[in-house]
Amino acid sequence: MVLPILRRFMGGMSRYRLIILMLAMAFVLFTTVSAFAQTAGGTDAAAPATPQEGVFSLIVKSSDFITYTILILSVIGLTLIFQGFMQNRSAVFMPETSTNTIREMISQRKFRELIEFTETDPSFVSKALNPALKRAPSFTPMKEAMETAIGEQTAEQFRKIEYLNIIGNLGPLLGLLGTVLGMIDAFQAMKASGGQADPSKLAGGISTALCHTFMGLFLAVPCLAAFGVLRTLVDRLTVRGALVAEELLLMMKPQEKPAAAPGGVAPRPGAVPQPAARKPPAPTPTPLPAT
């Protein structure tokens, strides 16, 4: 059930590539946590009388459904981050080869081949121009279709990275939920001992609460940071793609024919109409003298 949903958000990746990518992200996640835990656990190695557990061992001991949920979301978040930076590159989002091919076809007036090319080409410009080409030859419907396609493509790109924002906001909430549950366990231990609880028993619930808080923040920070960077990147790429698509569409705009003269003959380019020659006034007859 999870794989089809992820494939929809990943832009149609194959199932095997998606599984390999998620396993790689999980390996990176657990390697990072393990290295951090070893570093944290070895800071106080000079005091052998009071051995301390590392963060990773505490997380393992406090594992529950919240821990597993945060780990699953961490793998999904890292996969979305990797996929977002791979797809939102200029070479993938709007390759120059596609743009040059479209420009050449427009110059050669190969519109039938252009329609076939834009239907199969995955670039942003091709997806924006294809609906416009199907509304030819009227330029106004073509422009409206292109603007609609650009809006849909932009919204789709933002939807793909929006899940990083959702996961980043869920991380602290899940950590807070685990913190509350850990504190409840600590107070339950105090209640069971009649208010005289052993600090070592209270430490178990408190450490569980803090581990959940740590994991929630560990999930939220990279997801929210990557979401901010990707949002700026997507905005810049979509604006640039819209400008290129509009430029290519203007190359297909039909030239306006000059209006015909009232006599039915079109004026020559650059000819300035001359005013009609005025007839001289008729001479006024001189009256004859009276006899």
Backbone as a ProteinNet text record, in pm:
[ID]
protein_1_A
[PRIMARY]
MVLPILRRFMGGMSRYRLIILMLAMAFVLFTTVSAFAQTAGGTDAAAPATPQEGVFSLIVKSSDFITYTILILSVIGLTLIFQGFMQNRSAVFMPETSTNTIREMISQRKFRELIEFTETDPSFVSKALNPALKRAPSFTPMKEAMETAIGEQTAEQFRKIEYLNIIGNLGPLLGLLGTVLGMIDAFQAMKASGGQADPSKLAGGISTALCHTFMGLFLAVPCLAAFGVLRTLVDRLTVRGALVAEELLLMMKPQEKPAAAPGGVAPRPGAVPQPAARKPPAPTPTPLPAT
[TERTIARY]
82.7	0	86.2	201.4	287.6	357.3	401.3	479	400.8	273.3	201.1	185.3	164	150.7	281.2	392.1	521.9	555	520.7	547.9	471.8	354.3	276.2	344	403.6	468.7	609.2	668.5	804.8	811.8	699.9	703.8	709.7	647.5	639.8	764.5	841.1	958.3	914.1	998.7	968.8	975.5	908.3	900.9	1037.6	1118.1	1248.7	1343.1	1340.9	1425.8	1382.7	1251.5	1202.1	1243.9	1237.9	1279.2	1427.8	1508.6	1653.5	1683.2	1611.9	1634.7	1596.6	1485.4	1443.6	1539.7	1589.3	1687.3	1816.3	1857.3	1978.7	1959.4	1842.6	1816.6	1808.7	1751.5	1746.7	1886.5	1973.3	2111.5	2183.4	2163.1	2225.8	2173	2042.2	1982.4	2038.7	2038.3	2084.2	2234.4	2309.6	2453.6	2480.8	2403.3	2421.3	2385.3	2272.3	2230.9	2331	2380.5	2477.5	2607	2654	2776.8	2757.6	2641.2	2614.3	2605.6	2546	2533.5	2669.5	2757.4	2890.5	2968.3	2950.5	3018.9	2965.8	2833.1	2773.7	2806.4	2813.4	2841.9	2986.7	3076.8	3218.7	3272	3187.5	3236.1	3276.3	3211.5	3240.1	3308.2	3389.4	3455	3561.8	3600.6	3704	3652.2	3522.9	3465.9	3411.6	3495.2	3449.4	3361.9	3362.2	3282.9	3134.5	3096.3	2955.2	2938.6	2933.3	2919.1	2785.5	2788.2	2668.5	2636.5	2507.7	2462.4	2460.9	2485.9	2479.6	2336.3	2322.1	2188.7	2121.2	2198.8	2139.7	2085.7	2160.3	2112.9	1989.5	1982.7	1863	1742.4	1765.8	1655.7	1605.5	1699.5	1659.7	1578.8	1621.6	1549.8	1413	1399.3	1270.9	1186.8	1215.1	1142.2	996.7	908.4	765.8	705.2	573.9	510.4	545.4	570.2	610.1	749.4	839.9	975.3	972.9	896.5	889.4	824.6	723.2	658.9	756.3	834.8	932.3	1040.3	1083	1184.8	1132.6	1008.4	949.9	938.6	892.4	882.7	1020.2	1122.4	1258	1306.9	1279.7	1320.2	1246	1115	1037.3	1086.3	1115.8	1163.5	1296.5	1391.1	1520.2	1504.5	1413.2	1388.6	1331.3	1236.7	1178.7	1282.7	1371.3	1476.1	1568.4	1612.4	1701.8	1633	1508.7	1434.9	1408.7	1379.1	1351.8	1471.6	1589.3	1708.2	1751.9	1720.6	1756.2	1664.7	1536.7	1441.5	1441.6	1462.9	1456.2	1593.5	1652	1773.6	1739.6	1813.3	1784.9	1802.7	1899.9	1924.3	1811.3	1736.1	1624.1	1492	1476.4	1350.8	1326.6	1430.8	1417.5	1548.1	1573.6	1700.7	1710.3	1832.1	1853.9	1830.2	1854.1	1831.2	1684.4	1595.1	1452.3	1412.8	1461.8	1428.1	1480.5	1601.5	1658.1	1584	1542.5	1466.4	1332.9	1264.6	1136	1154.6	1256.1	1280.8	1312	1387	1420.7	1297.5	1210.6	1089	995.9	988.2	903.6	959	1089.1	1150.5	1126.6	1124.9	1102.9	955.6	867.2	722.2	683.6	749.6	715.1	623.9	501.5	412.2	358.9	339.5	292.8	398.8	524.9	633.1	650.4	621.4	634	531	409.6	306.4	346.8	397.9	440.8	558.1	647.8	763.9	722.4	634.8	594.6	506.8	443.5	363.2	449.1	568.7	655.9	768.6	800.6	911.3	865.4	940.8	896.1	935	994.8	1040.4	922	947.8	843.9	791.4	880.3	839.9	751	784.6	702.9	564	555.6	424.5	341.9	407.4	334	286.8	365.8	332.1	237.3	237	155.6	6.7	-54.9	-196.3	-219.5	-122.4	-138.7	-137.2	-51.5	-45.1	-174.5	-242.5	-367.7	-482	-461.7	-565.8	-537.6	-436.1	-401.6	-514.8	-526.7	-432.9	-466.6	-577.1	-613.7	-516.3	-455.7	-348.2	-401.1	-514.9	-566.8	-599.8	-672.3	-691	-560.4	-463.7	-333.8	-266.1	-271.3	-208.7	-280	-412.3	-487.4	-457.8	-448.2	-416.2	-276	-181.9	-45.6	-41.1	-111	-112.6	-175.2	-280.1	-340.9	-244.8	-174.9	-78.8	36.8	82.9	191.4	145.5	22.7	-29.6	-40.2	-84.7	-95.9	41	137.6	272.2	337.7	317.5	374.2	313.1	181	115.1	161.3	181.7	228.6	368.1	456.3	591.5	589.1	503.9	495.8	430.3	336.5	274.6	375.9	471.3	570.2	656.8	689.3	774.9	694.1	563.1	480.8	480.8	501.8	502.1	621.6	729	839.5	795	713.9	661.1	570.9	488.7	399.3	479.7	578	659.3	738.4	792.8	868	783.8	656.9	568.5	518.1	508.9	465.8	574.7	702.4	811.9	806.5	804.6	797.1	669.8	558.6	434.4	443.5	500.8	519.8	618.9	725.3	819	753.5	665.8	594.2	500.1	434.9	348.7	428.5	545.5	629.9	680.6	708.9	753	644.2	521.3	410	391.2	398.8	383.8	496.6	618.5	730	714	666.3	643.7	529.9	429.9	322	377	464.6	526.1	607.8	679.5	760.5	673.1	564.6	476.5	399.9	371.5	308.8	403.1	532.7	630.1	639.4	631	632.8	507.7	393.2	269.6	271.1	326.5	329.5	415.7	515.8	604	558.6	438.7	386.8	455.5	504.9	571.6	717.2	770.3	911.3	981.9	968.2	1021.6	1172.6	1231.8	1376.5	1410	1506.8	1541.1	1578.5	1634.9	1670.4	1547	1435.6	1312.1	1249.6	1263.1	1210.7	1291.5	1420.5	1506.8	1465.2	1407.1	1365.1	1258.4	1154.2	1048.9	1096.2	1183.2	1233.3	1323.6	1409.2	1495.8	1414.3	1306.9	1218.8	1156.3	1112.6	1051.8	1151.3	1274	1373.2	1418.4	1425.5	1461.5	1357.7	1229.6	1125.2	1137	1168.1	1186.7	1303.4	1413.1	1530.4	1498	1427.4	1396.3	1301.7	1205.6	1115.4	1187.7	1281.8	1360.5	1456.8	1512.2	1602.7	1530.8	1400.1	1320.4	1282.8	1248.4	1191.8	1295.8	1414	1512	1552.5	1598.5	1638.1	1521.1	1402.2	1287.6	1244.4	1235.5	1193.9	1300	1427.2	1534	1532.4	1517.9	1513	1388.4	1277.1	1154.4	1172.5	1236.6	1260.3	1349.7	1455.2	1546.7	1477.5	1405.1	1339.2	1226.6	1157.2	1050	1106.1	1217.4	1281.5	1330.9	1386.3	1438.2	1326.7	1215.6	1102.4	1042.8	1032.5	977.3	1063.8	1194.9	1284	1277.2	1272.2	1268.8	1137.1	1025.5	896	881.1	930.5	925	1010	1127.3	1213.5	1150.3	1091	1025.7	906.9	830.4	716.1	761.3	870.1	921.3	969.1	1036.5	1083.3	964.9	864	746.6	672.4	661.8	595.4	674.5	806.1	889.2	869.4	864.3	844.4	705.2	606.2	470.7	459.8	528.4	525	587.9	678.7	736.3	632.5	525.8	420.5	304.7	311.7	202.3	195.3	78.5	67.7	84	148.2	169.6	38.4	11.4	-110.9	-95.4	-197.2	-196	-238.6	-176.9	-217.7	-358.8	-430.3	-568.9	-574.2	-677.3	-692.8	-744.2	-707.9	-753.6	-901	-970.7	-1113.7	-1139.9	-1047.4	-1069.1	-1045	-1007.8	-984.2	-840.5	-750.8	-609.3	-534.7	-456.7	-382.1	-271	-249.4	-140.9	-5.8	88.5	222.7	287.9	375.1	441.9	522.8	503.4	577.6	518.5	413.6	354	267.8	280.4	202.7	93.2	-33	-140	-130.7	-143.2	-135.5	-276.5	-289.5	-423.4	-466.7	-596	-650.3	-625.2	-595.2	-567.3	-694.6	-682.2	-797.7	-813.5	-936.7	-964.7	-963.5	-907.7	-909.8	-1052	-1082.9	-1221.5	-1254.6	-1378.4	-1423.3	-1419.1	-1376.3	-1368.8	-1507.6	-1515.7	-1643.9	-1667.7	-1783.2	-1807.4	-1817.1	-1752.1	-1754.3	-1881.8	-1958.8	-2084.5	-2054.5	-2135.9	-2119.9	-2169.1	-2103.3	-2151	-2286.3	-2363.8	-2498.7	-2487.4	-2571.7	-2569.9	-2685.1
-120.8	0	125.9	119.4	236.9	264.6	158.9	177.5	248.4	211.8	287.3	435	466.3	606.6	680.7	618.3	682.2	697.1	598.9	608.4	724.8	751.1	864.7	996.3	1006.4	1129.9	1142.1	1031.5	1033.8	1054.3	1077.6	1104.7	979.6	867.4	747.6	662.4	660.2	572.9	427.1	339	197.3	146.5	35.1	-18.4	-59.6	-121.6	-170.1	-54.2	47.9	164.4	233.7	239.3	302.2	223.5	90.3	7.3	24.8	24	42	178.7	281.3	415.7	424.9	363.7	367.6	289.9	175.9	100.2	179.3	248.8	330.1	443.5	507.5	614.1	560.4	440.5	380.1	348.9	300.2	271.5	399.2	506.7	634.3	684.7	670.1	716.4	642.2	509.9	432	445.8	462.3	484.6	617.2	719.8	850.5	845.7	781.5	771.6	690.6	581.6	498.1	573.9	648.4	725.9	833.7	897	998.7	936.7	819.3	752.8	712.3	661.6	624.3	746.1	858	980.3	1029	1024.6	1070.1	975.8	846.7	750.3	749.8	797	793.5	921.6	1019.4	1145.5	1131.7	1042.9	1024.6	892.1	846.7	717.5	722.2	840.7	851.4	818.5	794.1	760.6	620.2	515.9	378.5	336.7	412.7	371.5	386.8	479	500.6	491	372.1	356.9	412.9	480.9	541.4	477	471.3	415.7	524.9	483.3	577.6	607.8	709.9	750.4	639.5	571.7	467.7	353	312.9	204.8	247.7	375	423.7	423.7	459.4	457.8	315.8	220.6	81	32.6	67.8	22.8	88.3	210.2	280.7	264.8	164.9	146.5	112.3	181.8	154.5	198	205.9	238.4	379.9	470.6	606	604.6	527.4	517.3	462.3	355.4	295.2	390.8	464.8	561.4	670.6	721.7	825.9	771.8	647.3	588.7	572	527.2	511.5	647.3	748.2	881.7	938.1	900.2	946.8	890.1	762.2	700.2	765.4	787.2	851.8	994.5	1066.7	1203.8	1212.3	1124.4	1125	1088.3	996.7	959.6	1077.4	1149.9	1266.8	1376.9	1393.9	1495.5	1461	1336.7	1294	1306.5	1260.5	1266.8	1411.1	1498.6	1637.9	1708.7	1687.1	1752.3	1689.9	1564.1	1501.9	1548.5	1565.5	1604	1753.7	1835.1	1980.2	2037.3	1982.8	2036.9	2092.7	2193.8	2256.3	2158.1	2067.2	1970.3	1869.6	1846.5	1752	1825.5	1936.6	2011	2075.8	2133.8	2204.2	2190.5	2072	2051.7	2139.5	2182.4	2269.2	2196.3	2065.5	1990.8	1994.7	1980.7	1986.6	2125.5	2228	2365	2397.4	2356.9	2382.8	2305.7	2182.4	2104	2169.9	2217.2	2284.9	2412.6	2488.9	2613.9	2586.7	2481.3	2447.5	2402.5	2322.8	2277.8	2394.4	2490.3	2607	2689.5	2705.7	2782.4	2716.3	2582.6	2509.1	2480.2	2528.4	2509.8	2361.7	2279.7	2137.3	2117.1	2163.7	2164.3	2024.7	1941.2	1805.4	1727.1	1738.7	1673	1734.4	1864	1931.2	1879.2	1854.8	1799.6	1661.2	1577.9	1443.8	1449.8	1544.1	1554.4	1599.7	1700.3	1751.1	1652.9	1559.3	1459	1357.3	1331.7	1231.2	1291.8	1416.8	1479.3	1516.8	1479.4	1505.9	1642.5	1728.3	1857	1949	2049.9	2144.6	2223	2264.3	2344.5	2263.4	2136.9	2053.5	2031.3	2007.3	1987.3	2115	2230.2	2356.3	2387.7	2350.5	2384.3	2284.7	2160.2	2058.8	2093.1	2132.6	2172.3	2293.6	2384.3	2502.1	2464.3	2370.7	2328.7	2262	2196.9	2130.7	2229.3	2355	2457.5	2548.7	2516.5	2598.7	2592.2	2692.3	2802.8	2932.1	2938.6	3063	3088.9	3206.5	3233.4	3253.5	3318.4	3344.3	3215.5	3118.4	2990.9	2916.9	2930.2	2866.2	2923.5	3054.2	3117.6	3078.6	3072.7	3033.2	2888.8	2799.6	2659.9	2646.6	2724.6	2718.7	2769.7	2877.6	2930.1	2830.5	2761.5	2659.1	2544	2500.8	2391.3	2431.1	2554.2	2600.8	2601.4	2647	2645.4	2505.1	2410.1	2272	2211.2	2236	2182.3	2242.6	2371.8	2436.1	2379.5	2363.2	2306.3	2163.3	2086.8	1948.8	1944.4	2033.5	2037	2075.7	2168.6	2207.8	2098.8	2024	1914.5	1806.7	1782.9	1678.2	1709.7	1836.9	1872	1911.4	1927.9	1967	1859.9	1733.8	1626.3	1636.6	1701.6	1728	1823	1919.9	2011.6	1938.2	1846.6	1770.1	1681.8	1608.9	1520.7	1602.5	1716.8	1800.6	1854.4	1882.5	1929.3	1815	1695	1580.2	1533.1	1553	1504.5	1555	1687.3	1735.6	1693.6	1682.7	1640.8	1496.2	1409.1	1270.5	1263	1343.8	1347.5	1395.6	1496	1544.5	1437.8	1364.5	1255.7	1150.7	1114	1018.4	1073	1203.6	1265.2	1257.4	1287	1280.6	1137.6	1040.2	900.6	859.3	903.9	871.4	932.3	1056.2	1118.4	1050.6	1004.8	930	802.9	732.6	611.7	644.7	756.9	794.4	823.6	895.1	925	801.3	710	585	504.1	505.7	436.6	501.8	633.7	703	671	663.6	632.2	490.5	397.1	257.6	239	322.9	311	397.3	454.6	535	668.4	723.7	852.5	845.4	726.6	708.8	627.7	671.3	594.8	604.7	496.1	494.6	581	672.8	756.1	674.6	556.2	473.9	428	409.2	369.8	488.6	607.2	725.6	759.3	726.3	761	689.7	568.3	495.6	570	617.8	691.9	825.1	893	1022.5	1006.2	904.3	881.8	846.2	769	738.2	865.6	954	1079.3	1164.1	1174.8	1257.2	1195.2	1062.5	996.7	1024.3	1023.4	1054.9	1199.6	1290.2	1430.1	1444.6	1375.7	1381.2	1328	1216.9	1158.1	1247.4	1309.9	1400.2	1519.2	1576.9	1688.6	1642	1521.8	1466.1	1444.7	1419.1	1404.3	1539.8	1636	1762.3	1853.7	1862.7	1962.7	1944	1825.6	1813.5	1825.7	1777	1783.8	1928.2	2007.5	2146.9	2229.3	2201.6	2274	2242.9	2115.1	2077	2132.3	2139	2193.9	2340.5	2418.5	2558.8	2577.3	2497	2508.3	2465.3	2353.9	2302.9	2395.4	2457	2549.3	2667.1	2722.2	2830.9	2782.9	2663	2608.7	2584.6	2526.6	2500.2	2630.9	2729.9	2859.2	2922	2916.6	2975.5	2898.7	2766.8	2686.9	2703.8	2708.9	2722.8	2860.6	2964.4	3098.5	3102.6	3044.8	3041.7	2959.2	2844.9	2762.5	2832	2908	2981	3088.6	3156.5	3259.3	3198.6	3084.3	3018.5	2969.5	2911.6	2863.4	2978.3	3091.8	3207.8	3259.9	3258.4	3302.2	3211.4	3080.4	2987.1	2999.9	3028.2	3044.5	3168.7	3274.7	3396.4	3373.9	3276.5	3244.9	3184.8	3127.2	3067.1	3162.3	3283.6	3377.9	3421.3	3411.1	3451.6	3602.2	3641.3	3782.3	3846.2	3964.7	4035.3	4094.9	4073.1	4128.3	4274.6	4359.3	4501.1	4516.5	4611.8	4634.5	4689.3	4649.5	4693.7	4836.5	4907.3	5045.1	5044.7	5159.5	5163.2	5124.2	5149.6	5115.2	4969.8	4890.6	4748.8	4714.7	4816	4791.3	4815	4716.4	4729.9	4830.6	4915.8	5014.4	4946.9	5007.1	4952.3	4976.7	4886	4906.5	5034.6	5114.3	5239	5352.4	5326.1	5431.4	5520.6	5647	5744.2	5797.2	5785.5	5834.6	5985.4	6030.6	6172.5	6231.4	6354.4	6416.7	6443.7	6439.6	6462.8	6607.4	6623.7	6758.1	6841.6	6961.9	7051.4	7128.5	7132.4	7205.7	7355.9	7432.4	7578.7	7630.4	7732.8	7785.8	7847.5	7834.6	7891.2	8043.3	8109.3	8257.2	8319.9	8424.7	8494.8	8586	8575.6	8661	8808.3	8892.4	9037.7	9096.6	9172.5	9229.8	9335.7	9337.4	9434.8	9572.1	9680.1	9815.1	9846	9921.1	9956.1	10059.4	10046.9	10139.7	10237.4
0	0	0	69.9	79.4	-53	-123.2	-245.9	-356.2	-383.5	-487.5	-453.3	-324.8	-285.9	-308.2	-269	-287.9	-435.9	-517.5	-661.4	-722.8	-673.3	-724.4	-691	-572.9	-531.9	-587.3	-631.3	-681.7	-832.3	-895.9	-1039.1	-1123.9	-1077.8	-1159.3	-1160	-1051.8	-1044.8	-1042.7	-1094.7	-1091.2	-947.7	-922.8	-787.4	-736.3	-820.1	-775.8	-745.7	-828.4	-801.1	-672.8	-648.4	-526.7	-403.8	-410.6	-297	-269.9	-375.5	-357.9	-298	-344.3	-292.3	-145.4	-106.3	33.3	121.9	75.3	153.3	170.9	65	76.3	176.2	172.6	268.2	410.5	428	561.4	612.5	524.2	564.4	606.5	530.3	566.1	699.8	722.2	847	966.5	960.4	1075.3	1095.3	987.4	1002.7	1072.2	1035.8	1099.7	1247.1	1278.8	1419.2	1499.4	1441.7	1512.3	1538.7	1437.7	1457.3	1562.3	1561.2	1662.6	1800.9	1809.6	1938.8	1992.9	1907.7	1953.2	2000.1	1930.2	1972.8	2106.4	2121.3	2246.8	2361.1	2332.9	2437.8	2478.9	2391.9	2425.1	2482.6	2507.1	2563	2708.2	2781.6	2923.5	2949	2856.2	2873.4	2980.9	3025.5	3128.2	3266.4	3284.4	3414.7	3410.3	3430.3	3420.8	3536.9	3645.6	3761.4	3733.6	3647.2	3614.3	3463.6	3409.5	3265	3217.8	3104.1	3047.5	2914	2885.6	2759.4	2653.1	2530	2420.3	2381.3	2296.6	2253.5	2174	2089.9	2006.4	2091.4	2194.6	2281.6	2359.3	2399.2	2467.6	2374.4	2247.5	2150.9	2129.3	2122.8	2104.3	2223.6	2345.5	2464.7	2477.1	2428	2437.5	2312.1	2231.6	2105.8	2133.8	2066.2	2071.4	1938.6	1931.3	1803.2	1758	1851.4	1812.7	1751.4	1809.6	1754.7	1613.2	1592.6	1459.3	1358.8	1403.7	1313.8	1270.9	1366.2	1333.8	1240.8	1262.3	1174.9	1032.5	1019.3	885.3	816	889.8	831.2	797.3	874.6	844.4	711.9	689.3	562.7	445.7	462.8	356.4	333	441.7	427.6	355.1	390.6	321.7	174.6	146	6.4	-72.3	-10.6	-77.5	-98.2	-1.4	-15.5	-132	-135.8	-243.9	-379.2	-386	-512.3	-554.4	-457.4	-490.4	-550.2	-492.3	-545.9	-678.6	-701.5	-828.4	-941.4	-913.8	-1018.6	-1046.8	-945.6	-963.4	-996.3	-1098.4	-1157.6	-1295.2	-1335.6	-1464.9	-1579.5	-1567.2	-1674.2	-1686.6	-1580.3	-1583.2	-1601.5	-1533.2	-1536.5	-1672.3	-1729.6	-1857.3	-1935.4	-1992.7	-2063.9	-2188.1	-2216.8	-2332.9	-2464.5	-2466	-2590.4	-2631.3	-2534.4	-2566	-2614.3	-2546.1	-2585.8	-2725.4	-2754.2	-2887.5	-2996	-2965.2	-3063.1	-3093.9	-2990.6	-3011.1	-3092.3	-3060.3	-3133	-3281.1	-3306.8	-3445.8	-3522.7	-3459.5	-3527	-3556.8	-3465.7	-3490.6	-3606.3	-3611.4	-3720.7	-3855.6	-3857.8	-3982	-4008.2	-3920.5	-3935.5	-3940.3	-3861.1	-3851.7	-3730.8	-3742.3	-3627.5	-3595.1	-3694.5	-3667.6	-3589.9	-3632.7	-3559.3	-3420.7	-3409.8	-3280.6	-3181.2	-3228.1	-3139.5	-3090.1	-3180.6	-3140.4	-3042.3	-3062.3	-2973.3	-2833.3	-2824.7	-2694	-2617.4	-2687.4	-2617.3	-2543.1	-2591.7	-2530.2	-2447.2	-2470.3	-2396.9	-2256.2	-2150.7	-2012.8	-1958.7	-2038.5	-1987.1	-1957.8	-1874.6	-1834.4	-1954.2	-2043.5	-2159.5	-2252.8	-2275.7	-2364.3	-2306.4	-2175.7	-2113.3	-2114.1	-2119.1	-2125.3	-2266.9	-2367.9	-2506.6	-2571.4	-2527.4	-2594.5	-2594.1	-2481.6	-2488.5	-2577.2	-2583.3	-2669	-2816.1	-2854.4	-2994.5	-3039.2	-2948.2	-2984.4	-3002.5	-2961.9	-2979.3	-3097.1	-3177.2	-3293.3	-3396.6	-3485.1	-3510.3	-3437.6	-3363.6	-3296.6	-3181.4	-3180.3	-3083.9	-2941.6	-2926.6	-2791.7	-2717.2	-2778	-2707.3	-2681	-2769.4	-2746.5	-2622.2	-2609	-2492.6	-2363.8	-2367.2	-2247.9	-2208.6	-2307.7	-2277.9	-2219	-2270.7	-2216.6	-2072.8	-2042.7	-1906.4	-1809.7	-1853.6	-1768.2	-1742.9	-1847.6	-1832.3	-1740.9	-1751.6	-1663.8	-1518.3	-1494.7	-1358.1	-1301.3	-1384.9	-1338.1	-1309.4	-1397	-1375.8	-1251.6	-1230.7	-1111.9	-984.6	-984.6	-866.6	-840.7	-946.7	-929.4	-868.7	-911.7	-855.3	-707.9	-671	-530.5	-445.9	-503.6	-428	-393.3	-481.5	-455.9	-334.5	-314.6	-201.1	-78.1	-91.9	22.4	130.8	91.5	191	284.6	240.9	333.2	443.8	409.7	510.1	608.4	557.3	645	739.5	684.9	768.9	870.7	828.2	920.7	1034.4	1009.6	1116.5	1203.5	1147.1	1226.9	1322.9	1287	1370.6	1513.5	1537.7	1675.9	1748.3	1674.3	1739.4	1786.6	1703.4	1746.4	1862.3	1855.5	1967.7	2095.2	2084.4	2202.3	2257.4	2167.8	2213	2288.9	2235.7	2306.7	2438.9	2443.1	2568.6	2674.8	2636.3	2731.1	2781.2	2690.8	2733.3	2827.1	2799.2	2887.9	3026	3032.9	3162.8	3237.5	3165.7	3231	3293.8	3221.9	3278.5	3402.9	3399.7	3516.1	3637.3	3617.9	3731.1	3777.4	3687.8	3728.7	3817.1	3783.4	3868.2	4005.2	4009.9	4139	4220.2	4152.6	4222.8	4277.1	4199.6	4244.3	4368.3	4386.9	4503.5	4619.5	4610.7	4719.6	4735.6	4627.7	4634.2	4671.6	4695.2	4731.4	4622.9	4501.4	4388.8	4384.9	4338.6	4318.9	4197.1	4207.8	4091.1	3968.2	3988.8	3873.4	3797.2	3868.7	3800.3	3727.5	3787.4	3719.2	3594.8	3599.3	3486.6	3359.3	3373.1	3253.4	3175.7	3245.8	3177.8	3123.9	3200.7	3154.9	3032.9	3033	2916.6	2793	2813.3	2700.1	2643.5	2732.7	2688.2	2609.8	2659.9	2592	2460.2	2454.2	2327.6	2220	2258.7	2161.7	2114.1	2206.2	2167	2070	2100.3	2012.5	1873.6	1866.5	1736.4	1656.4	1725.7	1654.6	1594.2	1670	1616.8	1508.2	1525.7	1425.1	1292.2	1299.1	1177.1	1118.5	1203.8	1155.3	1092.5	1153.3	1109	962.8	919	777.8	681	721.6	630.2	606.9	713.2	697.1	625.7	653.6	583.9	434.8	400.4	259.1	191.2	263.7	205.4	168	255.3	224	102.9	93.6	-20.4	-149.4	-144.9	-265.4	-311	-218	-257.4	-336.3	-290	-364.5	-500.4	-503.9	-629.2	-729.9	-684.4	-773.8	-825	-739.4	-782.1	-890.5	-873.1	-973.5	-1105.1	-1099.3	-1221.6	-1296.6	-1225.2	-1292.2	-1357.1	-1290.9	-1351.6	-1478.4	-1470.6	-1589	-1700.6	-1667.6	-1768.9	-1832	-1751.8	-1806.6	-1904.8	-1874.4	-1965.9	-2097.6	-2089.9	-2212.5	-2295.4	-2230.2	-2302.8	-2370.1	-2302	-2363.4	-2482.6	-2471.6	-2584.7	-2705.6	-2682.9	-2793.7	-2853	-2768.9	-2820.9	-2908.8	-2872.9	-2954.9	-3091.8	-3102.9	-3233.2	-3327.2	-3271.8	-3354.2	-3379.5	-3326.6	-3344.8	-3490.5	-3554.4	-3695.7	-3710.4	-3821	-3849.3	-3895.1	-3842.9	-3880.6	-4020.5	-4105.7	-4241	-4237.6	-4322.9	-4325.2	-4378.7	-4325.3	-4366.3	-4508.8	-4584.2	-4723.2	-4727.5	-4834.2	-4853.6	-4889.9	-4876.5	-4912.3	-5055.7	-5146.3	-5286.5	-5317.5	-5215.3	-5237.3	-5261.9	-5270.6	-5295.4	-5166.1	-5121.8	-4997.6	-5015.8	-4920.2	-4932.9	-4928	-5000	-4999.4	-4864.7	-4821.6	-4693.4	-4696.7	-4598	-4587.7	-4669.2	-4750.2	-4831.8	-4745.3	-4763	-4686.7	-4778	-4742.5	-4830.4	-4847.5	-4976.7	-5009.3	-5010.4	-4966.2	-4969.6	-5113.6	-5137.7	-5272	-5315.7	-5449.6	-5502.9	-5501.2	-5457.5	-5448.2	-5581.7	-5635.8	-5759.6	-5732.3	-5830.3	-5809.7	-5817.7	-5743.3	-5745.7	-5881.8	-5923.6	-6052.7	-6046.9	-6160.3	-6159.5	-6150.9	-6075.2	-6057.6	-6179	-6249.5	-6367.5	-6329.4	-6414.3	-6388.2	-6448.8	-6372.8	-6429.8	-6536.8	-6643.3	-6751.1	-6705.2	-6758.2	-6718.8	-6783.2	-6713.9	-6763.8	-6876.2	-6982.1	-7095.6	-7082.4
[MASK]
+++++++++++++++++++++++++++++++++++++++++++++++++++++++++++++++++++++++++++++++++++++++++++++++++++++++++++++++++++++++++++++++++++++++++++++++++++++++++++++++++++++++++++++++++++++++++++++++++++++++++++++++++++++++++++++++++++++++++++++++++++++++++++++++++++++++++++++++++++++++++++++++++++

